[in-house]
Amino acid sequence: MAGHDEHGDEGGPVGRRSRWPKTACLTLAVLLTLGAGAAGWVYWQLSGNITGVDIDHALGDDRPPRATSSAPPDASPLPGGALNILVLGSDSRDGAENRELGGGEGGSARSDTAMVVHLAAGRTAATVVSIPRDTLVTRPACPLESGGESAEVYGAMFNSAYEAGGPVCAVKTAESLTGVRMDHYVEIDFSGFARLVDALGGVTVTTAEDIDDERSHLLLDAGTHHLDGEQALGLARTRHGVGDGSDLGRTELQQILVKALLARISDIGLLTDPARLYEVADAVTGSLTTDTGLDSLGELTGLARTLRGLPPEAVTTLTMPVTPAPADPDRVVAKDPEAGELWESLR
């Protein structure tokens, strides 16, 4: 027995110890395989949620040059190079949730919010320029999914471009107005924005005046408030309860929200918290439409990683300089030369 124990047998302690590393390695391999499979499923699920639109193909070469001067006009933007992104908030009527949040009835939609986000080379700063949706523009002829193209329209409201030809026409109209190449396109609808704010745990904003807007269903006293998703959406849509009731007052509130969201993301360390990041991504991707250069989780997170070192205080929010439209005082037009100089600085 002593000699048998000395050499060890598979039923004794020595034998069990000799098998443990193999068992541990096998278990670890199974866990890693399952983990990789789960990660792949999450990636597939979230990427599959995103709607991609091939804007570059639809618009062809008749566009402003890219902001990245070190790359040829037809090349993709360089990593870390300057980027311009058209961000739209859509008042889509699709789905019960959007209608419940104020999207209304019917299948049409307009761009309720429009911002050009300029990311400086090296991601040292960012500029967010709001385009009032009531801005009168020349809406160019736009290619349509059904074939052919829409007619050019003079004196159209900027936000009508989305209704006329979807993301492609929204991008073409923005480029026509600004002379700035939109390297990417991002659109989120009412329900997606509300879910984003809720997934972040709400946002804290400070308003300088009381807000009482029946149309956006928001009632707030002047001061600091922590808003949930539905309240934040109400703030983004508030127009008649602030200032002179024009779209400019709403634009200012939207800029306050942008900074509040950036501060919240920075405070909770979103990019270093995988569980929270998944929750946010899952909340947003189902309501997200992008160009085909950003229509996967890998491409979106790749862009997000380049922004890790960009603090909220390095983000400047502006509104395109405008003046009342001569033919309609309830609408505005770009004010030159100020508007032209602003757009020139982002090219």
Tab-separated table of C-alpha atoms in Angstrom:
chain	number	residue	atom	x	y	z
A	1	MET	CA	0.000	0.000	0.000
A	2	ALA	CA	2.835	2.312	0.933
A	3	GLY	CA	4.584	1.765	-2.381
A	4	HIS	CA	1.314	2.232	-4.274
A	5	ASP	CA	0.614	5.487	-2.479
A	6	GLU	CA	4.129	6.759	-3.131
A	7	HIS	CA	3.708	6.564	-6.881
A	8	GLY	CA	0.100	7.733	-6.651
A	9	ASP	CA	-3.014	6.255	-8.164
A	10	GLU	CA	-5.793	7.910	-10.080
A	11	GLY	CA	-8.220	7.362	-7.178
A	12	GLY	CA	-5.911	8.841	-4.504
A	13	PRO	CA	-5.002	12.436	-3.623
A	14	VAL	CA	-1.911	12.536	-5.803
A	15	GLY	CA	-3.874	11.375	-8.822
A	16	ARG	CA	-6.565	14.017	-8.226
A	17	ARG	CA	-3.934	16.736	-8.004
A	18	SER	CA	-2.348	15.623	-11.250
A	19	ARG	CA	-5.733	15.803	-13.032
A	20	TRP	CA	-6.685	19.267	-11.678
A	21	PRO	CA	-4.648	21.385	-14.107
A	22	LYS	CA	-6.203	19.536	-17.044
A	23	THR	CA	-9.703	19.967	-15.602
A	24	ALA	CA	-9.102	23.646	-14.880
A	25	CYS	CA	-7.786	24.273	-18.363
A	26	LEU	CA	-10.762	22.483	-19.904
A	27	THR	CA	-13.192	24.463	-17.738
A	28	LEU	CA	-11.433	27.723	-18.584
A	29	ALA	CA	-11.532	26.865	-22.274
A	30	VAL	CA	-15.278	26.193	-22.078
A	31	LEU	CA	-15.878	29.457	-20.206
A	32	LEU	CA	-13.797	31.413	-22.699
A	33	THR	CA	-15.652	29.795	-25.577
A	34	LEU	CA	-18.992	30.590	-23.990
A	35	GLY	CA	-17.797	34.108	-23.219
A	36	ALA	CA	-16.639	34.648	-26.774
A	37	GLY	CA	-19.932	33.280	-28.033
A	38	ALA	CA	-21.896	35.601	-25.739
A	39	ALA	CA	-19.773	38.560	-26.795
A	40	GLY	CA	-20.332	37.625	-30.421
A	41	TRP	CA	-24.076	37.334	-29.847
A	42	VAL	CA	-24.172	40.737	-28.103
A	43	TYR	CA	-22.160	42.292	-30.931
A	44	TRP	CA	-24.430	40.709	-33.553
A	45	GLN	CA	-27.587	41.733	-31.712
A	46	LEU	CA	-26.592	45.351	-31.169
A	47	SER	CA	-25.114	45.792	-34.636
A	48	GLY	CA	-28.241	44.233	-36.137
A	49	ASN	CA	-30.358	46.841	-34.362
A	50	ILE	CA	-28.746	49.717	-36.271
A	51	THR	CA	-30.218	50.855	-39.585
A	52	GLY	CA	-27.546	51.783	-42.128
A	53	VAL	CA	-28.019	54.078	-45.130
A	54	ASP	CA	-25.421	54.214	-47.916
A	55	ILE	CA	-25.341	57.994	-48.211
A	56	ASP	CA	-21.959	58.157	-49.954
A	57	HIS	CA	-23.165	55.941	-52.788
A	58	ALA	CA	-26.473	57.792	-53.100
A	59	LEU	CA	-24.860	61.235	-53.337
A	60	GLY	CA	-21.826	60.324	-55.427
A	61	ASP	CA	-18.939	62.735	-55.938
A	62	ASP	CA	-20.782	66.044	-56.233
A	63	ARG	CA	-20.148	67.022	-52.620
A	64	PRO	CA	-17.900	69.345	-50.599
A	65	PRO	CA	-14.378	68.022	-49.906
A	66	ARG	CA	-13.711	66.222	-46.639
A	67	ALA	CA	-12.395	68.176	-43.667
A	68	THR	CA	-9.274	66.003	-43.505
A	69	SER	CA	-6.919	68.035	-45.687
A	70	SER	CA	-4.254	65.314	-45.472
A	71	ALA	CA	-6.483	62.867	-47.363
A	72	PRO	CA	-7.655	63.088	-50.977
A	73	PRO	CA	-11.298	64.195	-51.427
A	74	ASP	CA	-12.560	60.668	-52.186
A	75	ALA	CA	-10.675	58.934	-49.356
A	76	SER	CA	-12.067	57.843	-46.018
A	77	PRO	CA	-11.329	60.146	-43.064
A	78	LEU	CA	-8.098	59.327	-41.271
A	79	PRO	CA	-8.282	57.980	-37.683
A	80	GLY	CA	-8.160	60.948	-35.353
A	81	GLY	CA	-8.566	63.401	-38.227
A	82	ALA	CA	-11.193	66.135	-38.286
A	83	LEU	CA	-14.752	64.899	-38.741
A	84	ASN	CA	-18.111	66.531	-39.326
A	85	ILE	CA	-21.206	64.555	-38.299
A	86	LEU	CA	-24.792	65.530	-39.027
A	87	VAL	CA	-26.887	64.524	-36.012
A	88	LEU	CA	-30.664	64.538	-36.353
A	89	GLY	CA	-33.410	63.950	-33.818
A	90	SER	CA	-36.366	62.572	-35.741
A	91	ASP	CA	-39.994	63.082	-34.728
A	92	SER	CA	-40.797	59.717	-36.279
A	93	ARG	CA	-44.409	58.552	-36.016
A	94	ASP	CA	-43.395	54.909	-36.392
A	95	GLY	CA	-44.279	52.719	-33.413
A	96	ALA	CA	-46.608	53.155	-30.468
A	97	GLU	CA	-43.806	54.358	-28.193
A	98	ASN	CA	-42.880	57.242	-30.496
A	99	ARG	CA	-46.529	58.250	-30.866
A	100	GLU	CA	-47.010	58.128	-27.102
A	101	LEU	CA	-44.003	60.421	-26.654
A	102	GLY	CA	-45.398	63.011	-29.048
A	103	GLY	CA	-44.616	61.718	-32.527
A	104	GLY	CA	-48.269	61.963	-33.536
A	105	GLU	CA	-50.112	59.897	-36.097
A	106	GLY	CA	-49.168	58.942	-39.624
A	107	GLY	CA	-45.967	57.587	-41.168
A	108	SER	CA	-44.106	60.794	-41.989
A	109	ALA	CA	-41.299	62.363	-40.001
A	110	ARG	CA	-39.217	65.515	-39.930
A	111	SER	CA	-35.908	66.355	-38.299
A	112	ASP	CA	-37.017	67.862	-35.001
A	113	THR	CA	-33.393	68.587	-34.065
A	114	ALA	CA	-30.397	69.200	-36.349
A	115	MET	CA	-26.805	69.654	-35.231
A	116	VAL	CA	-23.475	69.572	-37.025
A	117	VAL	CA	-20.872	68.074	-34.696
A	118	HIS	CA	-17.316	69.044	-35.653
A	119	LEU	CA	-14.587	66.926	-34.051
A	120	ALA	CA	-11.214	68.632	-34.305
A	121	ALA	CA	-8.171	66.691	-35.473
A	122	GLY	CA	-6.634	64.847	-32.544
A	123	ARG	CA	-9.977	65.076	-30.718
A	124	THR	CA	-8.744	68.015	-28.638
A	125	ALA	CA	-12.004	69.949	-29.027
A	126	ALA	CA	-15.472	69.704	-30.493
A	127	THR	CA	-17.969	72.246	-31.787
A	128	VAL	CA	-21.703	71.553	-31.937
A	129	VAL	CA	-23.618	73.890	-34.252
A	130	SER	CA	-27.415	73.815	-34.133
A	131	ILE	CA	-29.384	74.551	-37.297
A	132	PRO	CA	-32.834	75.935	-36.395
A	133	ARG	CA	-35.381	73.701	-38.050
A	134	ASP	CA	-37.387	76.751	-39.231
A	135	THR	CA	-34.444	77.982	-41.328
A	136	LEU	CA	-35.524	78.633	-44.919
A	137	VAL	CA	-33.156	77.075	-47.446
A	138	THR	CA	-32.938	76.035	-51.046
A	139	ARG	CA	-33.612	72.312	-50.796
A	140	PRO	CA	-31.658	70.647	-53.606
A	141	ALA	CA	-32.964	67.889	-55.828
A	142	CYS	CA	-32.415	64.640	-53.929
A	143	PRO	CA	-32.208	61.002	-55.100
A	144	LEU	CA	-35.185	58.926	-53.950
A	145	GLU	CA	-35.287	55.274	-52.909
A	146	SER	CA	-38.056	54.671	-55.427
A	147	GLY	CA	-35.870	56.005	-58.232
A	148	GLY	CA	-35.552	59.437	-59.815
A	149	GLU	CA	-35.167	62.485	-57.642
A	150	SER	CA	-37.198	65.090	-55.819
A	151	ALA	CA	-37.546	68.587	-57.245
A	152	GLU	CA	-35.389	71.492	-56.095
A	153	VAL	CA	-37.420	73.760	-53.807
A	154	TYR	CA	-36.701	77.385	-52.905
A	155	GLY	CA	-37.674	78.750	-49.506
A	156	ALA	CA	-38.250	75.326	-47.919
A	157	MET	CA	-37.853	74.791	-44.198
A	158	PHE	CA	-34.637	72.950	-43.392
A	159	ASN	CA	-36.404	70.179	-41.515
A	160	SER	CA	-38.565	69.356	-44.554
A	161	ALA	CA	-35.561	67.760	-46.286
A	162	TYR	CA	-35.839	64.641	-44.155
A	163	GLU	CA	-39.519	64.255	-44.992
A	164	ALA	CA	-38.807	64.795	-48.709
A	165	GLY	CA	-35.986	62.273	-49.068
A	166	GLY	CA	-34.916	60.798	-45.746
A	167	PRO	CA	-31.306	60.821	-44.489
A	168	VAL	CA	-29.845	61.246	-47.990
A	169	CYS	CA	-31.774	64.459	-48.620
A	170	ALA	CA	-31.095	65.718	-45.079
A	171	VAL	CA	-27.348	65.326	-45.663
A	172	LYS	CA	-27.452	66.868	-49.140
A	173	THR	CA	-29.456	69.854	-47.860
A	174	ALA	CA	-27.087	70.358	-44.921
A	175	GLU	CA	-24.085	70.260	-47.247
A	176	SER	CA	-25.765	72.691	-49.645
A	177	LEU	CA	-26.512	75.103	-46.800
A	178	THR	CA	-23.124	74.927	-45.092
A	179	GLY	CA	-20.614	73.977	-47.780
A	180	VAL	CA	-19.315	71.461	-45.212
A	181	ARG	CA	-18.860	67.759	-46.025
A	182	MET	CA	-20.801	65.557	-43.621
A	183	ASP	CA	-18.451	62.636	-43.028
A	184	HIS	CA	-21.062	60.760	-41.029
A	185	TYR	CA	-24.765	60.774	-40.271
A	186	VAL	CA	-26.489	59.816	-37.005
A	187	GLU	CA	-30.237	59.882	-36.362
A	188	ILE	CA	-32.157	58.937	-33.223
A	189	ASP	CA	-35.922	59.047	-32.716
A	190	PHE	CA	-38.029	60.126	-29.723
A	191	SER	CA	-38.139	56.749	-27.998
A	192	GLY	CA	-34.419	56.133	-28.483
A	193	PHE	CA	-33.498	59.466	-26.916
A	194	ALA	CA	-35.744	58.848	-23.908
A	195	ARG	CA	-34.291	55.356	-23.402
A	196	LEU	CA	-30.752	56.732	-23.703
A	197	VAL	CA	-31.339	59.227	-20.892
A	198	ASP	CA	-32.962	56.566	-18.693
A	199	ALA	CA	-30.073	54.142	-19.318
A	200	LEU	CA	-27.647	56.862	-18.201
A	201	GLY	CA	-29.640	57.284	-14.991
A	202	GLY	CA	-31.096	60.644	-16.031
A	203	VAL	CA	-29.438	64.013	-16.603
A	204	THR	CA	-29.107	67.139	-14.482
A	205	VAL	CA	-29.909	70.479	-16.094
A	206	THR	CA	-30.337	74.045	-14.909
A	207	THR	CA	-32.958	76.274	-16.501
A	208	ALA	CA	-32.887	80.054	-16.198
A	209	GLU	CA	-36.660	80.485	-16.399
A	210	ASP	CA	-39.876	78.629	-15.648
A	211	ILE	CA	-41.054	76.238	-18.359
A	212	ASP	CA	-44.726	75.552	-18.929
A	213	ASP	CA	-45.331	74.007	-22.348
A	214	GLU	CA	-48.520	72.018	-22.902
A	215	ARG	CA	-47.302	70.719	-26.250
A	216	SER	CA	-44.145	69.129	-24.826
A	217	HIS	CA	-45.951	68.200	-21.582
A	218	LEU	CA	-43.218	69.799	-19.481
A	219	LEU	CA	-43.680	71.901	-16.373
A	220	LEU	CA	-40.498	73.033	-14.572
A	221	ASP	CA	-39.652	75.865	-12.220
A	222	ALA	CA	-36.463	77.785	-12.918
A	223	GLY	CA	-33.517	76.033	-11.269
A	224	THR	CA	-31.673	72.728	-11.276
A	225	HIS	CA	-33.513	69.484	-11.999
A	226	HIS	CA	-32.619	65.825	-12.525
A	227	LEU	CA	-34.687	64.658	-15.499
A	228	ASP	CA	-35.677	61.183	-16.597
A	229	GLY	CA	-35.912	60.234	-20.264
A	230	GLU	CA	-39.436	61.462	-20.911
A	231	GLN	CA	-38.758	64.790	-19.153
A	232	ALA	CA	-35.485	65.272	-21.059
A	233	LEU	CA	-37.310	64.643	-24.325
A	234	GLY	CA	-39.920	67.200	-23.277
A	235	LEU	CA	-37.147	69.714	-22.645
A	236	ALA	CA	-35.613	69.018	-26.059
A	237	ARG	CA	-38.999	69.636	-27.697
A	238	THR	CA	-40.034	72.677	-25.638
A	239	ARG	CA	-40.608	75.750	-27.737
A	240	HIS	CA	-43.741	77.615	-26.733
A	241	GLY	CA	-42.981	77.642	-23.014
A	242	VAL	CA	-39.718	79.619	-23.188
A	243	GLY	CA	-38.563	82.970	-24.540
A	244	ASP	CA	-40.529	84.329	-27.475
A	245	GLY	CA	-41.780	80.891	-28.479
A	246	SER	CA	-39.454	80.685	-31.474
A	247	ASP	CA	-37.300	77.735	-32.459
A	248	LEU	CA	-34.229	79.589	-31.136
A	249	GLY	CA	-35.382	79.098	-27.536
A	250	ARG	CA	-35.741	75.373	-28.124
A	251	THR	CA	-32.284	75.259	-29.694
A	252	GLU	CA	-30.755	76.768	-26.543
A	253	LEU	CA	-32.464	74.122	-24.394
A	254	GLN	CA	-31.166	71.369	-26.682
A	255	GLN	CA	-27.636	72.687	-26.286
A	256	ILE	CA	-28.039	72.611	-22.496
A	257	LEU	CA	-29.095	68.977	-22.833
A	258	VAL	CA	-26.084	68.100	-24.998
A	259	LYS	CA	-23.705	69.382	-22.342
A	260	ALA	CA	-25.668	67.637	-19.600
A	261	LEU	CA	-25.453	64.329	-21.458
A	262	LEU	CA	-21.709	64.721	-22.003
A	263	ALA	CA	-21.204	65.531	-18.331
A	264	ARG	CA	-23.260	62.493	-17.303
A	265	ILE	CA	-21.307	60.160	-19.587
A	266	SER	CA	-18.050	61.530	-18.172
A	267	ASP	CA	-19.225	61.261	-14.556
A	268	ILE	CA	-20.287	57.615	-14.741
A	269	GLY	CA	-17.230	56.508	-16.757
A	270	LEU	CA	-19.428	54.955	-19.432
A	271	LEU	CA	-16.618	53.732	-21.692
A	272	THR	CA	-14.960	51.889	-18.798
A	273	ASP	CA	-18.167	50.269	-17.497
A	274	PRO	CA	-19.069	47.366	-19.831
A	275	ALA	CA	-22.392	46.575	-18.118
A	276	ARG	CA	-23.621	50.170	-18.280
A	277	LEU	CA	-22.235	50.554	-21.807
A	278	TYR	CA	-24.235	47.521	-22.933
A	279	GLU	CA	-27.377	48.902	-21.284
A	280	VAL	CA	-26.948	52.227	-23.062
A	281	ALA	CA	-26.085	50.596	-26.399
A	282	ASP	CA	-29.071	48.267	-26.172
A	283	ALA	CA	-31.349	51.211	-25.345
A	284	VAL	CA	-30.176	53.287	-28.288
A	285	THR	CA	-29.279	51.017	-31.196
A	286	GLY	CA	-32.845	49.963	-31.984
A	287	SER	CA	-33.720	53.617	-32.614
A	288	LEU	CA	-30.518	54.504	-34.437
A	289	THR	CA	-29.948	55.188	-38.127
A	290	THR	CA	-26.443	55.949	-39.404
A	291	ASP	CA	-24.486	56.070	-42.628
A	292	THR	CA	-22.839	52.777	-43.578
A	293	GLY	CA	-19.543	53.982	-42.122
A	294	LEU	CA	-21.011	53.807	-38.605
A	295	ASP	CA	-23.645	51.090	-38.849
A	296	SER	CA	-21.911	48.495	-36.685
A	297	LEU	CA	-21.133	48.388	-32.990
A	298	GLY	CA	-17.418	48.137	-33.754
A	299	GLU	CA	-17.417	51.306	-35.845
A	300	LEU	CA	-19.459	53.245	-33.283
A	301	THR	CA	-17.319	52.165	-30.333
A	302	GLY	CA	-14.185	52.867	-32.366
A	303	LEU	CA	-15.325	56.442	-32.826
A	304	ALA	CA	-16.296	56.664	-29.151
A	305	ARG	CA	-12.836	55.511	-28.047
A	306	THR	CA	-11.230	58.403	-29.909
A	307	LEU	CA	-13.321	60.749	-27.738
A	308	ARG	CA	-12.170	59.365	-24.372
A	309	GLY	CA	-9.791	62.238	-23.771
A	310	LEU	CA	-12.290	64.941	-24.757
A	311	PRO	CA	-13.675	66.621	-21.615
A	312	PRO	CA	-17.146	68.227	-21.662
A	313	GLU	CA	-15.600	71.664	-21.149
A	314	ALA	CA	-13.787	71.284	-24.495
A	315	VAL	CA	-17.138	71.128	-26.292
A	316	THR	CA	-18.471	74.441	-27.639
A	317	THR	CA	-22.162	74.762	-28.503
A	318	LEU	CA	-23.332	77.369	-31.010
A	319	THR	CA	-26.336	78.188	-33.136
A	320	MET	CA	-25.938	79.090	-36.799
A	321	PRO	CA	-26.293	82.886	-37.034
A	322	VAL	CA	-29.742	83.657	-38.417
A	323	THR	CA	-31.983	86.633	-39.113
A	324	PRO	CA	-35.763	86.846	-39.685
A	325	ALA	CA	-36.753	85.832	-43.193
A	326	PRO	CA	-37.800	88.882	-45.272
A	327	ALA	CA	-40.880	87.105	-46.617
A	328	ASP	CA	-41.940	85.491	-43.347
A	329	PRO	CA	-41.004	86.910	-39.911
A	330	ASP	CA	-41.931	83.557	-38.313
A	331	ARG	CA	-39.048	81.901	-40.179
A	332	VAL	CA	-35.314	82.611	-40.308
A	333	VAL	CA	-32.542	82.542	-42.883
A	334	ALA	CA	-28.781	82.210	-42.480
A	335	LYS	CA	-27.190	85.526	-41.538
A	336	ASP	CA	-24.132	86.323	-43.627
A	337	PRO	CA	-21.253	86.887	-43.459
A	338	GLU	CA	-21.379	85.461	-39.897
A	339	ALA	CA	-22.896	82.104	-40.881
A	340	GLY	CA	-20.495	81.678	-43.785
A	341	GLU	CA	-17.504	82.421	-41.555
A	342	LEU	CA	-18.667	79.850	-39.013
A	343	TRP	CA	-19.028	77.110	-41.583
A	344	GLU	CA	-15.697	78.028	-43.138
A	345	SER	CA	-14.032	77.388	-39.771
A	346	LEU	CA	-15.312	73.795	-39.799
A	347	ARG	CA	-14.124	72.847	-43.279
